[in-house]
Short mmCIF file of C-alpha atoms in Angstrom, two decimals:
data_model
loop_
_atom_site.label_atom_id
_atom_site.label_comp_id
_atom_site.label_asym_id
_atom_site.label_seq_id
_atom_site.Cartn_x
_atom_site.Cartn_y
_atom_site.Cartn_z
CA UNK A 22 76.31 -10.52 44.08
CA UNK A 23 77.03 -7.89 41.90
CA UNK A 24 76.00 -8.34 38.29
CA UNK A 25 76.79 -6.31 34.97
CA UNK A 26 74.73 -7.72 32.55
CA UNK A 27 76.59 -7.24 28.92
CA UNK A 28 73.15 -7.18 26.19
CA UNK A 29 71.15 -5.91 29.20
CA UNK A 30 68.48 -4.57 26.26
CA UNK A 31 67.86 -7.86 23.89
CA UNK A 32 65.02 -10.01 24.76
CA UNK A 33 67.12 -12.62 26.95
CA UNK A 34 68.23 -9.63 28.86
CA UNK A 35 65.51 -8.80 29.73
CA UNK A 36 64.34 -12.30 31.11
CA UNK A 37 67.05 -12.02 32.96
CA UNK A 38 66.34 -8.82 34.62
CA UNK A 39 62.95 -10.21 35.88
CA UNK A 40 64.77 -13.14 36.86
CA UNK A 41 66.87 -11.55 39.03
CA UNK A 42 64.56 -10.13 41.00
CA UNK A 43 63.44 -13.48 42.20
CA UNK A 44 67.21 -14.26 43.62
CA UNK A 45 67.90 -13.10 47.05
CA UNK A 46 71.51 -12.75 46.66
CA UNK A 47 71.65 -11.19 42.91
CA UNK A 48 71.08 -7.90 41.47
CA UNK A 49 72.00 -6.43 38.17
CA UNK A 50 73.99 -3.47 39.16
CA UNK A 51 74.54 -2.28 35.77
CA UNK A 52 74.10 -3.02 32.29
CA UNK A 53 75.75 -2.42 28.97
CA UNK A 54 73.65 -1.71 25.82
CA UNK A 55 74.50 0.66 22.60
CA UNK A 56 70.95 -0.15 21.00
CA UNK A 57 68.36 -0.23 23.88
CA UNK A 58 66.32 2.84 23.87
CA UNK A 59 64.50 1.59 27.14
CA UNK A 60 64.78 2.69 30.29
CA UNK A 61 65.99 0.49 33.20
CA UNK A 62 66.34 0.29 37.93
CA UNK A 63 70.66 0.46 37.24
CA UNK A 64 72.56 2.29 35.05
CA UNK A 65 73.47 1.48 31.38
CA UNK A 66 76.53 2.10 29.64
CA UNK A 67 77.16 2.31 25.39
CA UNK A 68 80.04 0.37 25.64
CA UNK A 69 81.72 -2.41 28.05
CA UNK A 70 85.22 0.24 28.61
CA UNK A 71 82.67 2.94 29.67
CA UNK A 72 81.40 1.20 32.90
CA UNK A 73 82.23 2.71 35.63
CA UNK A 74 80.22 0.81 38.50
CA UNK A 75 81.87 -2.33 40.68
CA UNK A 76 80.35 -5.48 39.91
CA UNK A 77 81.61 -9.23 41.17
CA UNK A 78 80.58 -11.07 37.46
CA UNK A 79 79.93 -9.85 33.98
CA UNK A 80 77.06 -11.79 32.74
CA UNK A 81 76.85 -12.09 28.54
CA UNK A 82 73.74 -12.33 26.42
CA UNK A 83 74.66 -10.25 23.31
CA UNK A 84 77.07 -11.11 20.25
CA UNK A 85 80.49 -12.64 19.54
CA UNK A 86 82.00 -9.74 18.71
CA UNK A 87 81.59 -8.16 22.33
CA UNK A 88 83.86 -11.03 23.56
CA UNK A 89 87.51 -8.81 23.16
CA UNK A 90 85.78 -5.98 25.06
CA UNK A 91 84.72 -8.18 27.97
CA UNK A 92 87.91 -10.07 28.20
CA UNK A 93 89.85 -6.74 28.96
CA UNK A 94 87.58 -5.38 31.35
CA UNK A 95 87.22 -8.84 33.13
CA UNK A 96 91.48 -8.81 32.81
CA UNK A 97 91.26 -4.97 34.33
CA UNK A 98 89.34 -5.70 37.39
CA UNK A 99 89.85 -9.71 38.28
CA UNK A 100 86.25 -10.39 37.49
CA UNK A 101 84.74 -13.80 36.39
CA UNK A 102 82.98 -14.09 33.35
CA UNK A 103 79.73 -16.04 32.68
CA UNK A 104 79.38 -16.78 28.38
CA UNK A 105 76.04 -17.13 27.69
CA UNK A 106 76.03 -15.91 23.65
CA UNK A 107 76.75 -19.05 21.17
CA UNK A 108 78.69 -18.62 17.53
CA UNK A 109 81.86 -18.09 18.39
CA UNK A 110 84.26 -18.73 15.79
CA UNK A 111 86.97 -20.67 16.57
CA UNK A 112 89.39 -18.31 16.95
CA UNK A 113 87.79 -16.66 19.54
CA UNK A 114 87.32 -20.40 21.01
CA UNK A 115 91.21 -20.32 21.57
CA UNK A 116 90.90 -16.84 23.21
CA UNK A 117 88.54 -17.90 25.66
CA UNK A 118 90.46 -21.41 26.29
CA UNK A 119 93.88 -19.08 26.92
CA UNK A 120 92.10 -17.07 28.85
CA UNK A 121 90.78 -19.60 31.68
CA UNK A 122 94.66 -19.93 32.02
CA UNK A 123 94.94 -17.16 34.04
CA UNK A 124 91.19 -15.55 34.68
CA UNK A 125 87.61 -17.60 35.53
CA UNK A 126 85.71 -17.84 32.80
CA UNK A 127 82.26 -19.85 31.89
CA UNK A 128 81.12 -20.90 28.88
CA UNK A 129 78.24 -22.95 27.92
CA UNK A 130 76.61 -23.82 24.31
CA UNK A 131 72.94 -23.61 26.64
CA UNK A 132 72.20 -22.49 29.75
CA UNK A 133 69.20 -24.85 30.63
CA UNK A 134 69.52 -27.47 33.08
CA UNK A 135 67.55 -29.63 31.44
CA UNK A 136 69.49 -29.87 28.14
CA UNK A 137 72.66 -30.54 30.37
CA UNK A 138 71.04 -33.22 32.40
CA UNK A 139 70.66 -34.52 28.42
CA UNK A 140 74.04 -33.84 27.58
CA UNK A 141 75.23 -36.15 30.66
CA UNK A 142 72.66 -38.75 29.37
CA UNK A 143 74.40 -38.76 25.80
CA UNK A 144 77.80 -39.03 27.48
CA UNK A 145 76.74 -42.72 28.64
CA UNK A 146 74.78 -43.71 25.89
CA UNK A 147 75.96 -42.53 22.40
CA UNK A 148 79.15 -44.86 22.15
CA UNK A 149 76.99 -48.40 23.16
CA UNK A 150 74.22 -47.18 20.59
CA UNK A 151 76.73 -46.10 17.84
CA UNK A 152 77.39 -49.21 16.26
CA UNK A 153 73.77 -50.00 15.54
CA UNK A 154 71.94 -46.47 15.39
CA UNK A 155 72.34 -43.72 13.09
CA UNK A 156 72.39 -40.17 14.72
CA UNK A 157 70.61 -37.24 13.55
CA UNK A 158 70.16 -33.79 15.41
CA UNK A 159 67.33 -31.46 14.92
CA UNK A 160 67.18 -28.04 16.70
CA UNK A 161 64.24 -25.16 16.40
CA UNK A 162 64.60 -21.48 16.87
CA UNK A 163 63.17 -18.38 16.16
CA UNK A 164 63.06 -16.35 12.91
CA UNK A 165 65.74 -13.92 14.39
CA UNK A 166 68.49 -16.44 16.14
CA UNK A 167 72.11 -15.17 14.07
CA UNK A 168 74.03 -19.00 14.12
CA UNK A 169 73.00 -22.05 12.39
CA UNK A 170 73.47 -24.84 14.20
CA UNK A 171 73.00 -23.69 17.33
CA UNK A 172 74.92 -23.57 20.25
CA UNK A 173 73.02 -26.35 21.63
CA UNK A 174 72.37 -28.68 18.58
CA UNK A 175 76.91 -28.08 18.40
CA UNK A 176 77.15 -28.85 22.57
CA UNK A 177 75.73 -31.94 22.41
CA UNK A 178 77.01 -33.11 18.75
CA UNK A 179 80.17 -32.61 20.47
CA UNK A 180 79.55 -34.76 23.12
CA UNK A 181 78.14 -37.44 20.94
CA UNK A 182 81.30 -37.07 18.99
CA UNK A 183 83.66 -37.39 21.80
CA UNK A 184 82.13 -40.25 23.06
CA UNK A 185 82.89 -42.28 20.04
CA UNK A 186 85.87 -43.93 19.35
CA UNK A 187 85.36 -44.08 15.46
CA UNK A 188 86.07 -40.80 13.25
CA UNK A 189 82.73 -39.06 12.81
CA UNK A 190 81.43 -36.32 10.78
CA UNK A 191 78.89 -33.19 11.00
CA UNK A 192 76.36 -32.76 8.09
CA UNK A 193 74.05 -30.25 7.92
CA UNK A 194 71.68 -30.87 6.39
CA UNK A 195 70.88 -32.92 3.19
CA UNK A 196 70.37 -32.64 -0.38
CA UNK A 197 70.31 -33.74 -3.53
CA UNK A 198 71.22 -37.65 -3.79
CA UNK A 199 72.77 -38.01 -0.51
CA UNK A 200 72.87 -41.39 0.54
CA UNK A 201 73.63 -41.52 4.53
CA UNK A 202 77.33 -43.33 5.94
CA UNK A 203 77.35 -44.40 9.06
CA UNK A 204 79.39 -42.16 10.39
CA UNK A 205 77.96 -38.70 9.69
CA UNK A 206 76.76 -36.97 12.28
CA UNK A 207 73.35 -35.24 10.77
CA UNK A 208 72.68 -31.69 11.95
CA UNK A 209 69.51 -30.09 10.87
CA UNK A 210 68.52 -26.27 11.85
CA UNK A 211 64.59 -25.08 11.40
CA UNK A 212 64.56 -21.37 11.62
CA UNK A 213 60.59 -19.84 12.50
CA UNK A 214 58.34 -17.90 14.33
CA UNK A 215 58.81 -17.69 17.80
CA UNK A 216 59.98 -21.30 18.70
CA UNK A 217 62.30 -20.52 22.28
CA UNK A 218 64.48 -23.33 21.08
CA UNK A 219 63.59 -27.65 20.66
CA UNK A 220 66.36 -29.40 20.51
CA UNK A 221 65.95 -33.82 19.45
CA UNK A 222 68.63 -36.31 19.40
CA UNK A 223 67.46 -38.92 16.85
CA UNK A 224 69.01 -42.64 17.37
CA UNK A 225 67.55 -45.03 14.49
CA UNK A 226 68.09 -48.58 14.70
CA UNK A 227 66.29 -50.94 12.26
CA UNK A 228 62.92 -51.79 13.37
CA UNK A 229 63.11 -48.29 16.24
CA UNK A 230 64.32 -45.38 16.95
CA UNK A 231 65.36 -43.76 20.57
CA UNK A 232 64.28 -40.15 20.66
CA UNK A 233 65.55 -37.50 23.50
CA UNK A 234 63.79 -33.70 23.38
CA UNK A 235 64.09 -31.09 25.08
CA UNK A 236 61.60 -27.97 25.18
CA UNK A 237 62.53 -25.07 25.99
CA UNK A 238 58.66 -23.32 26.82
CA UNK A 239 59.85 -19.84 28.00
CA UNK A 240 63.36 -18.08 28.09
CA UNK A 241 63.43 -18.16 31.72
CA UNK A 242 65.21 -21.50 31.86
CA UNK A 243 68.00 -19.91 30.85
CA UNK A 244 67.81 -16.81 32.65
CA UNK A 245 68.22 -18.94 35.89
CA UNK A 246 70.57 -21.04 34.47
CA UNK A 247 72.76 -18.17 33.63
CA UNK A 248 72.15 -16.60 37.23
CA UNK A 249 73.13 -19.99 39.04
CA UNK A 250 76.36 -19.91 36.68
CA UNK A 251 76.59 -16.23 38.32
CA UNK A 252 76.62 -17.80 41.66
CA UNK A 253 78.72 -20.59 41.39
CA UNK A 254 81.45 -17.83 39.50
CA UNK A 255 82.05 -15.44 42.38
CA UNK A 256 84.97 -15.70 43.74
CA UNK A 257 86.75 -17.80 40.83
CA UNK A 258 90.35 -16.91 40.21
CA UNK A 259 90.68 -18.93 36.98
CA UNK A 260 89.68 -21.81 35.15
CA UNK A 261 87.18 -22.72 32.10
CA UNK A 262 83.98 -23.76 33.47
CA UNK A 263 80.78 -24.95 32.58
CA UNK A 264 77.02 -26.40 33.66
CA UNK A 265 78.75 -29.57 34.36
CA UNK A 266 80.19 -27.94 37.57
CA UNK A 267 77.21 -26.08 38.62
CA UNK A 268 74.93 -29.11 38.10
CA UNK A 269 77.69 -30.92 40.19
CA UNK A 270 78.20 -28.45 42.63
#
């Protein structure tokens, strides 16, 4: 499997380099990267329209507004595409969503399996533990991460959301004289150091709470997750996928 990773130079691609290496079946042919001053085993193009070498998946760790770029390439040359950058606007959302119509295409708020094995637990519980719990999310990340709330913190608020019958709300954050209603949603970002990303879904109950975390200790996590996506991609003609089907795959 033939790999052009788009953000080849940023810190995730490079965890996903080394990751590579570890997959029998995977290589990163080439990678694209107008930034990177570094020096890499496959060649590395300034811009997605400027690759020249064949590849089976594009692989995405950079920023939103690469997304037009990789459609048409992907569009060009049949190719899947795996979605692995977060804070797209919504917009771009529909773009994506029209574009499974015809193409393959994945796209996943986090790449870890262990935050999706979460996000399955959420599914079953959130709507039972509604009426009695209030819901708060907290999410950690790094000093440099661009979007606030992440990804994540948005991937599972969503599926806490859908999983409700009643109308519920995002906040994020609080201040001021805010007194909480039941129905908001709380989403709270923390923004320092190096944190990889911590991600807490808060249920509080009178007299408890139920707490799930996940820790996310190195970046690898989602470097494999986002090669396994690779995998189960090849050879997709179209559709809108995410970790749901790899995990169930």
């Amino acid at each position: 499997m033939r790999i052009l990773l788009n953000g080849c130079g940023g810190k995730m691609g490079k965890v996903v380099i080394e990751a590579a290496k570890k997959f029998d079946n995977a290589i990163i042919a080439a990678g694209i990267d107008n930034f990177t001053k570094d020096s890499f085993d496959f060649p590395v193009f300034k811009t997605i329209d400027s690759c020249n070498v064949s590849v089976d998946v594009i692989l995405d760790f950079s920023r939103p507004d690469a997304l037009e770029d990789i459609l048409k390439l992907a569009e060009k040359n049949n190719l899947p595409v795996v979605l692995c950058t977060t804070g797209f606007s919504d917009d771009q959302i529909e773009k994506i969503n029209a574009f499974s119509k015809e193409h393959a295409i994945f796209r996943s708020g986090n790449m870890s399996i262990g935050i999706n094995v979460i996000n399955n637990i959420l599914k079953n519980i959130s709507a039972f533990l509604y009426e009695n719990y209030d819901i708060e999310i907290i999410e950690k990340h790094h000093n440099q991460k661009v979007d606030a709330p992440s990804g994540t913190a948005l991937l599972l608020g969503d599926t806490i959301k859908a999983a409700i019958k009643a109308d519920t709300v995002y906040v994020n954050g609080r201040e001021g004289i805010h007194k909480r209603e039941h129905n908001e949603i709380g989403v709270h970002a923390i923004r320092g150091g190096s944190i990889v990303g911590e991600h807490e879904i808060i249920f509080a109950g009178q007299g408890e709470t139920i707490e799930l975390k996940h820790t996310a200790i190195s970046r690898e996590v989602f470097a494999v997750g986002a090669l396994k996506a690779c995998e189960f991609m090849q050879g997709k003609s179209k559709g809108l996928y995410n970790m749901d089907n790899v995990l169930n795959s």
